[in-house]
PDB file of C-alpha atoms in Angstrom:
ATOM      1  CA  MET P   1     -84.473  77.623 -67.882  1.00  0.00           C
ATOM      2  CA  ASN P   2     -87.603  76.477 -69.360  1.00  0.00           C
ATOM      3  CA  ASP P   3     -89.191  73.660 -70.466  1.00  0.00           C
ATOM      4  CA  ARG P   4     -88.109  73.097 -73.857  1.00  0.00           C
ATOM      5  CA  GLU P   5     -84.251  74.084 -72.475  1.00  0.00           C
ATOM      6  CA  SER P   6     -82.188  70.831 -72.500  1.00  0.00           C
ATOM      7  CA  LEU P   7     -80.005  70.479 -69.257  1.00  0.00           C
ATOM      8  CA  GLY P   8     -76.255  70.879 -71.554  1.00  0.00           C
ATOM      9  CA  SER P   9     -78.127  73.935 -74.229  1.00  0.00           C
ATOM     10  CA  TYR P  10     -79.042  75.110 -69.634  1.00  0.00           C
ATOM     11  CA  LEU P  11     -75.311  74.518 -68.460  1.00  0.00           C
ATOM     12  CA  LYS P  12     -73.396  75.938 -71.197  1.00  0.00           C
ATOM     13  CA  ARG P  13     -75.197  79.569 -70.809  1.00  0.00           C
ATOM     14  CA  GLU P  14     -75.474  79.571 -67.522  1.00  0.00           C
ATOM     15  CA  ARG P  15     -70.872  79.517 -67.933  1.00  0.00           C
ATOM     16  CA  GLU P  16     -70.916  81.532 -70.332  1.00  0.00           C
ATOM     17  CA  SER P  17     -72.494  84.058 -68.468  1.00  0.00           C
ATOM     18  CA  ARG P  18     -70.372  83.343 -65.617  1.00  0.00           C
ATOM     19  CA  ASN P  19     -67.010  83.977 -68.123  1.00  0.00           C
ATOM     20  CA  ILE P  20     -66.087  80.849 -67.673  1.00  0.00           C
ATOM     21  CA  SER P  21     -63.938  79.116 -70.345  1.00  0.00           C
ATOM     22  CA  LEU P  22     -64.853  75.090 -71.033  1.00  0.00           C
ATOM     23  CA  LYS P  23     -60.995  74.242 -71.371  1.00  0.00           C
ATOM     24  CA  GLU P  24     -61.095  75.444 -67.575  1.00  0.00           C
ATOM     25  CA  VAL P  25     -63.977  73.845 -66.312  1.00  0.00           C
ATOM     26  CA  ALA P  26     -62.184  69.767 -67.605  1.00  0.00           C
ATOM     27  CA  LYS P  27     -59.069  71.266 -65.759  1.00  0.00           C
ATOM     28  CA  LYS P  28     -60.185  71.830 -62.462  1.00  0.00           C
ATOM     29  CA  ILE P  29     -62.346  68.580 -62.334  1.00  0.00           C
ATOM     30  CA  ARG P  30     -59.547  66.394 -64.471  1.00  0.00           C
ATOM     31  CA  VAL P  31     -62.158  65.269 -67.237  1.00  0.00           C
ATOM     32  CA  ARG P  32     -61.784  65.508 -70.924  1.00  0.00           C
ATOM     33  CA  GLU P  33     -62.591  68.595 -72.673  1.00  0.00           C
ATOM     34  CA  GLN P  34     -64.455  66.751 -75.387  1.00  0.00           C
ATOM     35  CA  LEU P  35     -67.199  65.026 -72.294  1.00  0.00           C
ATOM     36  CA  LEU P  36     -67.934  68.285 -71.479  1.00  0.00           C
ATOM     37  CA  ARG P  37     -69.104  69.161 -75.159  1.00  0.00           C
ATOM     38  CA  ALA P  38     -71.064  66.037 -75.408  1.00  0.00           C
ATOM     39  CA  LEU P  39     -72.867  66.895 -72.221  1.00  0.00           C
ATOM     40  CA  GLU P  40     -73.039  70.832 -73.099  1.00  0.00           C
ATOM     41  CA  GLU P  41     -74.761  68.964 -77.032  1.00  0.00           C
ATOM     42  CA  ASP P  42     -76.762  66.619 -74.999  1.00  0.00           C
ATOM     43  CA  ARG P  43     -74.558  63.440 -76.468  1.00  0.00           C
ATOM     44  CA  TYR P  44     -76.481  61.517 -73.995  1.00  0.00           C
ATOM     45  CA  ASP P  45     -74.213  58.503 -76.073  1.00  0.00           C
ATOM     46  CA  LEU P  46     -70.502  59.749 -76.072  1.00  0.00           C
ATOM     47  CA  LEU P  47     -70.499  59.990 -72.035  1.00  0.00           C
ATOM     48  CA  PRO P  48     -70.065  58.184 -69.120  1.00  0.00           C
ATOM     49  CA  PRO P  49     -72.692  54.953 -67.242  1.00  0.00           C
ATOM     50  CA  HIS P  50     -75.160  57.061 -65.468  1.00  0.00           C
ATOM     51  CA  PRO P  51     -73.373  56.794 -61.759  1.00  0.00           C
ATOM     52  CA  TYR P  52     -70.306  58.224 -63.455  1.00  0.00           C
ATOM     53  CA  LEU P  53     -72.435  60.861 -65.261  1.00  0.00           C
ATOM     54  CA  LYS P  54     -73.555  61.799 -62.087  1.00  0.00           C
ATOM     55  CA  GLY P  55     -70.329  62.466 -59.784  1.00  0.00           C
ATOM     56  CA  PHE P  56     -68.409  65.265 -62.583  1.00  0.00           C
ATOM     57  CA  LEU P  57     -72.129  66.883 -63.285  1.00  0.00           C
ATOM     58  CA  TYR P  58     -71.780  67.321 -59.589  1.00  0.00           C
ATOM     59  CA  ASN P  59     -68.435  68.950 -59.955  1.00  0.00           C
ATOM     60  CA  TYR P  60     -69.322  70.614 -62.698  1.00  0.00           C
ATOM     61  CA  ALA P  61     -71.998  72.109 -61.165  1.00  0.00           C
ATOM     62  CA  LYS P  62     -70.182  73.197 -58.054  1.00  0.00           C
ATOM     63  CA  VAL P  63     -67.587  74.359 -60.454  1.00  0.00           C
ATOM     64  CA  VAL P  64     -69.769  76.733 -62.575  1.00  0.00           C
ATOM     65  CA  GLY P  65     -71.454  78.195 -59.477  1.00  0.00           C
ATOM     66  CA  LEU P  66     -74.691  76.455 -59.799  1.00  0.00           C
ATOM     67  CA  ASP P  67     -76.715  73.895 -57.296  1.00  0.00           C
ATOM     68  CA  PRO P  68     -75.394  70.957 -57.286  1.00  0.00           C
ATOM     69  CA  HIS P  69     -78.907  68.602 -55.964  1.00  0.00           C
ATOM     70  CA  GLU P  70     -80.907  70.529 -58.230  1.00  0.00           C
ATOM     71  CA  VAL P  71     -78.535  69.898 -61.608  1.00  0.00           C
ATOM     72  CA  THR P  72     -78.090  66.319 -60.781  1.00  0.00           C
ATOM     73  CA  LEU P  73     -82.496  66.206 -60.457  1.00  0.00           C
ATOM     74  CA  ARG P  74     -82.809  68.051 -63.158  1.00  0.00           C
ATOM     75  CA  TYR P  75     -80.426  65.332 -64.837  1.00  0.00           C
ATOM     76  CA  GLU P  76     -82.797  62.341 -63.818  1.00  0.00           C
ATOM     77  CA  ASN P  77     -85.505  64.590 -65.236  1.00  0.00           C
ATOM     78  CA  ALA P  78     -83.715  64.929 -68.708  1.00  0.00           C
ATOM     79  CA  THR P  79     -82.964  61.312 -69.119  1.00  0.00           C
ATOM     80  CA  GLN P  80     -87.240  60.179 -67.599  1.00  0.00           C
ATOM     81  CA  VAL P  81     -88.892  62.450 -70.474  1.00  0.00           C
ATOM     82  CA  LYS P  82     -87.080  60.483 -73.471  1.00  0.00           C
ATOM     83  CA  PRO P  83     -90.456  59.986 -76.411  1.00  0.00           C
ATOM     84  CA  THR P  84     -89.142  56.762 -76.863  1.00  0.00           C
ATOM     85  CA  SER P  85     -87.151  54.254 -75.250  1.00  0.00           C
ATOM     86  CA  PRO P  86     -84.622  50.666 -76.338  1.00  0.00           C
ATOM     87  CA  GLN P  87     -87.247  49.223 -74.907  1.00  0.00           C
ATOM     88  CA  GLU P  88     -90.491  50.391 -77.450  1.00  0.00           C
ATOM     89  CA  VAL P  89     -88.698  50.982 -80.710  1.00  0.00           C
ATOM     90  CA  PRO P  90     -88.207  46.948 -81.108  1.00  0.00           C
ATOM     91  CA  SER P  91     -92.001  46.697 -80.067  1.00  0.00           C
ATOM     92  CA  GLN P  92     -92.739  49.317 -82.873  1.00  0.00           C
ATOM     93  CA  ARG P  93     -90.907  47.612 -85.381  1.00  0.00           C
ATOM     94  CA  LYS P  94     -91.607  44.447 -84.566  1.00  0.00           C
ATOM     95  CA  PRO P  95     -94.914  44.191 -85.869  1.00  0.00           C
ATOM     96  CA  GLN P  96     -94.009  45.497 -88.815  1.00  0.00           C
ATOM     97  CA  LYS P  97     -91.917  42.856 -89.499  1.00  0.00           C
ATOM     98  CA  GLU P  98     -94.171  40.289 -89.282  1.00  0.00           C
ATOM     99  CA  ALA P  99     -96.730  41.774 -90.568  1.00  0.00           C
ATOM    100  CA  GLU P 100     -94.607  41.660 -94.049  1.00  0.00           C
ATOM    101  CA  ARG P 101     -93.876  38.082 -93.301  1.00  0.00           C
ATOM    102  CA  LYS P 102     -96.083  36.345 -91.879  1.00  0.00           C
ATOM    103  CA  PRO P 103     -99.715  36.703 -92.802  1.00  0.00           C
ATOM    104  CA  PRO P 104    -102.477  38.605 -90.784  1.00  0.00           C
ATOM    105  CA  LYS P 105    -103.673  37.314 -87.832  1.00  0.00           C
ATOM    106  CA  GLU P 106    -107.496  36.568 -86.542  1.00  0.00           C
ATOM    107  CA  PRO P 107    -108.493  39.851 -85.793  1.00  0.00           C
ATOM    108  CA  ASP P 108    -110.148  38.111 -81.877  1.00  0.00           C
ATOM    109  CA  LYS P 109    -106.703  37.999 -80.573  1.00  0.00           C
ATOM    110  CA  GLU P 110    -104.695  40.849 -79.941  1.00  0.00           C
ATOM    111  CA  PRO P 111    -100.829  41.200 -79.980  1.00  0.00           C
ATOM    112  CA  GLU P 112     -99.807  40.689 -76.548  1.00  0.00           C
ATOM    113  CA  LYS P 113     -97.877  43.265 -75.253  1.00  0.00           C
ATOM    114  CA  LYS P 114     -94.374  43.076 -73.279  1.00  0.00           C
ATOM    115  CA  PRO P 115     -95.554  45.124 -69.672  1.00  0.00           C
ATOM    116  CA  GLU P 116     -93.288  48.837 -69.547  1.00  0.00           C
ATOM    117  CA  LYS P 117     -90.662  49.299 -67.229  1.00  0.00           C
ATOM    118  CA  LYS P 118     -91.931  51.683 -64.819  1.00  0.00           C
ATOM    119  CA  PRO P 119     -89.170  53.930 -63.023  1.00  0.00           C
ATOM    120  CA  LYS P 120     -87.460  53.831 -59.739  1.00  0.00           C
ATOM    121  CA  LYS P 121     -88.720  56.158 -57.433  1.00  0.00           C
ATOM    122  CA  LYS P 122     -85.770  57.934 -55.758  1.00  0.00           C
ATOM    123  CA  VAL P 123     -86.183  56.955 -51.877  1.00  0.00           C
ATOM    124  CA  VAL P 124     -85.948  60.610 -49.993  1.00  0.00           C
ATOM    125  CA  TRP P 125     -84.731  60.013 -46.714  1.00  0.00           C
ATOM    126  CA  SER P 126     -86.314  62.061 -43.705  1.00  0.00           C
ATOM    127  CA  PRO P 127     -84.183  63.417 -40.865  1.00  0.00           C
ATOM    128  CA  ARG P 128     -86.026  61.283 -38.355  1.00  0.00           C
ATOM    129  CA  GLN P 129     -85.830  58.526 -40.015  1.00  0.00           C
ATOM    130  CA  PHE P 130     -82.291  58.833 -40.345  1.00  0.00           C
ATOM    131  CA  TRP P 131     -81.858  59.582 -36.708  1.00  0.00           C
ATOM    132  CA  ILE P 132     -83.577  56.435 -35.288  1.00  0.00           C
ATOM    133  CA  ILE P 133     -81.924  54.350 -37.891  1.00  0.00           C
ATOM    134  CA  GLY P 134     -78.953  55.693 -36.523  1.00  0.00           C
ATOM    135  CA  GLY P 135     -80.240  55.254 -33.065  1.00  0.00           C
ATOM    136  CA  VAL P 136     -80.584  51.665 -33.811  1.00  0.00           C
ATOM    137  CA  VAL P 137     -76.920  50.965 -35.451  1.00  0.00           C
ATOM    138  CA  VAL P 138     -75.254  52.099 -32.590  1.00  0.00           C
ATOM    139  CA  LEU P 139     -78.087  51.209 -29.911  1.00  0.00           C
ATOM    140  CA  SER P 140     -76.188  47.428 -31.541  1.00  0.00           C
ATOM    141  CA  VAL P 141     -72.417  47.845 -31.663  1.00  0.00           C
ATOM    142  CA  ILE P 142     -73.648  48.844 -27.996  1.00  0.00           C
ATOM    143  CA  LEU P 143     -75.356  45.984 -27.315  1.00  0.00           C
ATOM    144  CA  SER P 144     -72.861  43.175 -29.169  1.00  0.00           C
ATOM    145  CA  LEU P 145     -69.855  44.727 -26.771  1.00  0.00           C
ATOM    146  CA  LEU P 146     -71.581  44.205 -23.922  1.00  0.00           C
ATOM    147  CA  PHE P 147     -72.331  41.001 -24.950  1.00  0.00           C
ATOM    148  CA  PHE P 148     -69.009  40.169 -25.833  1.00  0.00           C
ATOM    149  CA  PHE P 149     -66.329  41.457 -24.447  1.00  0.00           C
ATOM    150  CA  PRO P 150     -67.916  41.585 -20.579  1.00  0.00           C
ATOM    151  CA  SER P 151     -66.629  43.917 -17.783  1.00  0.00           C
ATOM    152  CA  PRO P 152     -63.435  43.176 -16.025  1.00  0.00           C
ATOM    153  CA  LYS P 153     -63.485  42.080 -12.619  1.00  0.00           C
ATOM    154  CA  PRO P 154     -62.739  44.736 -10.556  1.00  0.00           C
ATOM    155  CA  PRO P 155     -58.951  44.292  -8.668  1.00  0.00           C
ATOM    156  CA  VAL P 156     -58.654  42.936  -5.215  1.00  0.00           C
ATOM    157  CA  GLU P 157     -57.096  45.142  -2.912  1.00  0.00           C
ATOM    158  CA  PRO P 158     -54.745  43.594  -0.583  1.00  0.00           C
ATOM    159  CA  VAL P 159     -56.033  44.085   3.016  1.00  0.00           C
ATOM    160  CA  SER P 160     -53.626  46.877   4.826  1.00  0.00           C
ATOM    161  CA  PRO P 161     -54.076  47.177   8.550  1.00  0.00           C
ATOM    162  CA  LYS P 162     -56.545  49.915  10.154  1.00  0.00           C
ATOM    163  CA  PRO P 163     -54.418  53.358  10.783  1.00  0.00           C
ATOM    164  CA  GLY P 164     -54.820  53.206  14.624  1.00  0.00           C
ATOM    165  CA  VAL P 165     -53.337  49.881  15.317  1.00  0.00           C
ATOM    166  CA  SER P 166     -49.731  49.419  14.998  1.00  0.00           C
ATOM    167  CA  ILE P 167     -47.486  46.428  15.495  1.00  0.00           C
ATOM    168  CA  LYS P 168     -44.758  46.714  17.719  1.00  0.00           C
ATOM    169  CA  PRO P 169     -42.676  44.215  18.065  1.00  0.00           C
ATOM    170  CA  ASP P 170     -42.195  41.790  21.664  1.00  0.00           C
ATOM    171  CA  LYS P 171     -39.768  44.262  24.160  1.00  0.00           C
ATOM    172  CA  PRO P 172     -37.247  41.837  25.575  1.00  0.00           C
ATOM    173  CA  GLU P 173     -37.924  40.580  29.309  1.00  0.00           C
ATOM    174  CA  ALA P 174     -36.966  44.078  31.760  1.00  0.00           C
ATOM    175  CA  LYS P 175     -33.844  42.560  33.415  1.00  0.00           C
ATOM    176  CA  LYS P 176     -34.151  41.409  37.160  1.00  0.00           C
ATOM    177  CA  THR P 177     -33.044  42.843  39.529  1.00  0.00           C
ATOM    178  CA  LEU P 178     -31.068  40.762  43.377  1.00  0.00           C
ATOM    179  CA  PRO P 179     -33.005  41.396  45.861  1.00  0.00           C
ATOM    180  CA  PRO P 180     -31.004  43.195  48.570  1.00  0.00           C
ATOM    181  CA  PRO P 181     -29.277  40.152  50.526  1.00  0.00           C
ATOM    182  CA  ALA P 182     -30.486  38.997  53.609  1.00  0.00           C
ATOM    183  CA  PRO P 183     -29.838  38.973  57.433  1.00  0.00           C
ATOM    184  CA  PRO P 184     -27.012  36.324  58.629  1.00  0.00           C
ATOM    185  CA  GLN P 185     -29.312  34.318  60.640  1.00  0.00           C
ATOM    186  CA  ALA P 186     -31.247  33.268  57.388  1.00  0.00           C
ATOM    187  CA  SER P 187     -30.394  31.669  54.330  1.00  0.00           C
ATOM    188  CA  VAL P 188     -30.830  33.419  51.033  1.00  0.00           C
ATOM    189  CA  THR P 189     -30.971  31.521  47.728  1.00  0.00           C
ATOM    190  CA  THR P 190     -30.118  34.131  44.713  1.00  0.00           C
ATOM    191  CA  ARG P 191     -31.852  33.405  40.938  1.00  0.00           C
ATOM    192  CA  VAL P 192     -29.714  34.179  38.089  1.00  0.00           C
ATOM    193  CA  PRO P 193     -31.757  35.604  35.123  1.00  0.00           C
ATOM    194  CA  GLU P 194     -31.014  33.596  32.807  1.00  0.00           C
ATOM    195  CA  THR P 195     -28.930  34.549  29.197  1.00  0.00           C
ATOM    196  CA  SER P 196     -32.393  33.863  26.852  1.00  0.00           C
ATOM    197  CA  PRO P 197     -35.866  33.543  27.858  1.00  0.00           C
ATOM    198  CA  VAL P 198     -36.808  29.851  28.553  1.00  0.00           C
ATOM    199  CA  LEU P 199     -39.924  29.011  27.453  1.00  0.00           C
ATOM    200  CA  GLU P 200     -42.173  26.707  29.844  1.00  0.00           C
ATOM    201  CA  THR P 201     -42.914  23.689  28.406  1.00  0.00           C
ATOM    202  CA  PRO P 202     -45.453  21.043  29.679  1.00  0.00           C
ATOM    203  CA  PRO P 203     -44.505  18.643  31.930  1.00  0.00           C
ATOM    204  CA  ALA P 204     -43.345  15.952  30.780  1.00  0.00           C
ATOM    205  CA  SER P 205     -45.050  11.804  31.105  1.00  0.00           C
ATOM    206  CA  GLU P 206     -41.808  10.613  32.338  1.00  0.00           C
ATOM    207  CA  THR P 207     -41.866  10.678  36.248  1.00  0.00           C
ATOM    208  CA  THR P 208     -38.314  11.331  36.473  1.00  0.00           C
ATOM    209  CA  PRO P 209     -36.923  14.576  35.152  1.00  0.00           C
ATOM    210  CA  VAL P 210     -34.031  15.792  33.504  1.00  0.00           C
ATOM    211  CA  PRO P 211     -31.611  17.487  35.113  1.00  0.00           C
ATOM    212  CA  GLU P 212     -29.795  20.486  33.076  1.00  0.00           C
ATOM    213  CA  THR P 213     -26.386  20.401  32.204  1.00  0.00           C
ATOM    214  CA  LYS P 214     -26.168  23.851  31.245  1.00  0.00           C
ATOM    215  CA  PRO P 215     -22.154  24.567  32.157  1.00  0.00           C
ATOM    216  CA  LEU P 216     -21.368  27.618  35.051  1.00  0.00           C
ATOM    217  CA  SER P 217     -19.113  30.151  34.468  1.00  0.00           C
ATOM    218  CA  LEU P 218     -17.887  31.679  37.725  1.00  0.00           C
ATOM    219  CA  LYS P 219     -15.420  34.609  37.659  1.00  0.00           C
ATOM    220  CA  LEU P 220     -14.847  36.142  41.433  1.00  0.00           C
ATOM    221  CA  LYS P 221     -12.467  39.918  40.784  1.00  0.00           C
ATOM    222  CA  GLY P 222     -11.185  40.603  44.510  1.00  0.00           C
ATOM    223  CA  VAL P 223     -12.416  44.433  45.990  1.00  0.00           C
ATOM    224  CA  GLU P 224     -10.819  43.744  49.545  1.00  0.00           C
ATOM    225  CA  GLU P 225      -8.372  41.640  50.698  1.00  0.00           C
ATOM    226  CA  THR P 226      -9.970  37.718  50.982  1.00  0.00           C
ATOM    227  CA  TRP P 227      -9.172  34.251  52.062  1.00  0.00           C
ATOM    228  CA  VAL P 228     -11.887  32.051  49.245  1.00  0.00           C
ATOM    229  CA  ARG P 229     -12.096  27.980  48.876  1.00  0.00           C
ATOM    230  CA  ILE P 230     -13.377  26.375  46.626  1.00  0.00           C
ATOM    231  CA  GLN P 231     -13.912  23.981  44.867  1.00  0.00           C
ATOM    232  CA  VAL P 232     -14.868  23.049  41.394  1.00  0.00           C
ATOM    233  CA  ASP P 233     -17.926  19.574  40.976  1.00  0.00           C
ATOM    234  CA  ASP P 234     -16.651  16.328  42.736  1.00  0.00           C
ATOM    235  CA  GLN P 235     -12.562  18.185  42.322  1.00  0.00           C
ATOM    236  CA  PRO P 236     -10.682  18.907  45.371  1.00  0.00           C
ATOM    237  CA  GLU P 237     -10.630  22.238  47.826  1.00  0.00           C
ATOM    238  CA  ARG P 238      -8.182  24.742  46.071  1.00  0.00           C
ATOM    239  CA  GLU P 239      -7.473  28.026  49.206  1.00  0.00           C
ATOM    240  CA  MET P 240      -6.230  30.666  47.749  1.00  0.00           C
ATOM    241  CA  THR P 241      -6.075  34.977  48.716  1.00  0.00           C
ATOM    242  CA  PHE P 242      -7.270  37.706  46.573  1.00  0.00           C
ATOM    243  CA  LYS P 243      -5.851  41.411  47.276  1.00  0.00           C
ATOM    244  CA  PRO P 244      -8.006  43.841  44.947  1.00  0.00           C
ATOM    245  CA  GLY P 245      -7.127  42.957  41.397  1.00  0.00           C
ATOM    246  CA  ASP P 246      -6.971  39.837  41.142  1.00  0.00           C
ATOM    247  CA  VAL P 247      -8.697  37.669  39.539  1.00  0.00           C
ATOM    248  CA  THR P 248      -9.714  33.993  38.540  1.00  0.00           C
ATOM    249  CA  SER P 249     -12.436  32.471  36.342  1.00  0.00           C
ATOM    250  CA  HIS P 250     -14.015  28.533  36.433  1.00  0.00           C
ATOM    251  CA  GLN P 251     -15.996  26.693  34.412  1.00  0.00           C
ATOM    252  CA  ALA P 252     -17.781  23.405  36.055  1.00  0.00           C
ATOM    253  CA  THR P 253     -20.891  21.274  35.492  1.00  0.00           C
ATOM    254  CA  THR P 254     -22.959  21.561  38.696  1.00  0.00           C
ATOM    255  CA  ARG P 255     -22.197  23.020  41.118  1.00  0.00           C
ATOM    256  CA  ILE P 256     -19.533  25.179  42.571  1.00  0.00           C
ATOM    257  CA  HIS P 257     -18.857  25.027  46.537  1.00  0.00           C
ATOM    258  CA  LEU P 258     -16.974  27.886  48.222  1.00  0.00           C
ATOM    259  CA  LEU P 259     -16.583  29.351  51.743  1.00  0.00           C
ATOM    260  CA  VAL P 260     -15.702  33.303  51.791  1.00  0.00           C
ATOM    261  CA  GLY P 261     -13.789  34.943  54.634  1.00  0.00           C
ATOM    262  CA  ASN P 262     -14.784  38.336  53.177  1.00  0.00           C
ATOM    263  CA  ALA P 263     -18.544  38.282  51.853  1.00  0.00           C
ATOM    264  CA  GLY P 264     -18.245  42.069  50.337  1.00  0.00           C
ATOM    265  CA  GLY P 265     -14.116  41.380  49.552  1.00  0.00           C
ATOM    266  CA  LEU P 266     -15.473  40.188  46.005  1.00  0.00           C
ATOM    267  CA  ASP P 267     -17.303  41.295  42.577  1.00  0.00           C
ATOM    268  CA  VAL P 268     -18.843  38.092  41.284  1.00  0.00           C
ATOM    269  CA  THR P 269     -20.037  38.113  37.885  1.00  0.00           C
ATOM    270  CA  LEU P 270     -21.937  34.211  36.569  1.00  0.00           C
ATOM    271  CA  ASN P 271     -22.515  33.559  33.179  1.00  0.00           C
ATOM    272  CA  GLY P 272     -21.971  36.622  31.866  1.00  0.00           C
ATOM    273  CA  LYS P 273     -23.377  38.445  34.495  1.00  0.00           C
ATOM    274  CA  LEU P 274     -22.455  40.765  37.585  1.00  0.00           C
ATOM    275  CA  ILE P 275     -24.805  39.571  40.177  1.00  0.00           C
ATOM    276  CA  GLU P 276     -24.953  40.911  43.606  1.00  0.00           C
ATOM    277  CA  LYS P 277     -21.947  40.455  46.375  1.00  0.00           C
ATOM    278  CA  PHE P 278     -22.387  37.415  49.017  1.00  0.00           C
ATOM    279  CA  GLY P 279     -22.716  39.523  51.636  1.00  0.00           C
ATOM    280  CA  LYS P 280     -20.761  42.639  53.874  1.00  0.00           C
ATOM    281  CA  SER P 281     -17.272  43.320  54.129  1.00  0.00           C
ATOM    282  CA  GLY P 282     -16.521  41.066  57.290  1.00  0.00           C
ATOM    283  CA  GLU P 283     -19.038  38.145  57.031  1.00  0.00           C
ATOM    284  CA  VAL P 284     -17.774  34.277  56.669  1.00  0.00           C
ATOM    285  CA  VAL P 285     -20.302  33.471  54.585  1.00  0.00           C
ATOM    286  CA  THR P 286     -21.095  29.343  52.641  1.00  0.00           C
ATOM    287  CA  VAL P 287     -22.035  30.172  48.447  1.00  0.00           C
ATOM    288  CA  ILE P 288     -23.264  27.428  46.453  1.00  0.00           C
ATOM    289  CA  VAL P 289     -23.508  27.778  43.066  1.00  0.00           C
ATOM    290  CA  THR P 290     -25.880  25.893  40.752  1.00  0.00           C
ATOM    291  CA  PRO P 291     -27.432  26.026  37.265  1.00  0.00           C
ATOM    292  CA  GLN P 292     -31.119  27.126  39.328  1.00  0.00           C
ATOM    293  CA  GLY P 293     -29.324  29.610  41.365  1.00  0.00           C
ATOM    294  CA  VAL P 294     -27.094  31.232  43.618  1.00  0.00           C
ATOM    295  CA  GLU P 295     -27.301  29.731  47.522  1.00  0.00           C
ATOM    296  CA  THR P 296     -25.425  31.506  50.565  1.00  0.00           C
ATOM    297  CA  LYS P 297     -25.470  31.190  53.896  1.00  0.00           C
ATOM    298  CA  PRO P 298     -23.155  32.231  56.837  1.00  0.00           C
ATOM    299  CA  SER P 299     -21.139  29.910  57.875  1.00  0.00           C
ATOM    300  CA  GLU P 300     -19.431  28.656  60.976  1.00  0.00           C
ATOM    301  CA  LYS P 301     -16.159  28.572  59.850  1.00  0.00           C
ATOM    302  CA  THR P 302     -13.415  31.364  60.527  1.00  0.00           C
ATOM    303  CA  THR P 303     -10.747  32.528  58.306  1.00  0.00           C
ATOM    304  CA  PRO P 304      -7.394  30.865  58.946  1.00  0.00           C
ATOM    305  CA  ALA P 305      -4.939  33.862  60.798  1.00  0.00           C
ATOM    306  CA  LYS P 306      -3.199  36.147  59.025  1.00  0.00           C
ATOM    307  CA  GLU P 307       0.327  34.642  59.235  1.00  0.00           C
ATOM    308  CA  GLU P 308       2.538  37.291  61.126  1.00  0.00           C
TER     309      GLU P 308
END
């Protein structure tokens, strides 16, 4: 394109050199064929405003195979180098009309001229400026997010026990075994283990302790023939003779008093627990059972003679 060739002539020559019809270009960029013909004939008065014209001029160049930026730049140069502008035309005609209607002005006064508007310069941004502006924008967005949306507090993890420490359930106390019976000469007192552990409480301020009222349950089972005299609490005494397999049960509140003619001839169950026998076979013993325990001592009384 030479300096004298217009933009429309240049576009038409390039299109025809590539054997592309005007109808084909209009169909691809979706613009009426009359507007494209006006563009190639430099009829800018028939074309749309400047922003829309640059848009389909850009598409026209792409379809024909030209550089869109170069074509757009030529269009801007072509529209800026016109010999006359709309503002200059009335300024040239106005002095003639005023000269016909008004008397000539004094020679020392010159007509005021309106300042010509300079064409706006196109601002071209360099890549470095784009990077600087983009960095400022990104930094502003990040600071805004940090200010308006503070980071949430980390969740508090529950305290878990250390792996080396394990909590074991309390084991029940081992059953206490009764000591072996003492010789007949000494008095033996046997403590009976209770069914449930008793918590020790500090002594009360009262001087008189409250007696325990836990009932007593005594079960006697004969393993050898045995004579027994028994008294439960304040009830009358009773005498009985056990044979192997005989079983009796007795309930008391305070105590059970027994005179046993054969200490080793009975299996004794107190409060549901089997305890040791009262003594050896053939021994005569006196037994006192209370909530505090079992007291066994040799007896001077003898068993009644067997009937012949």
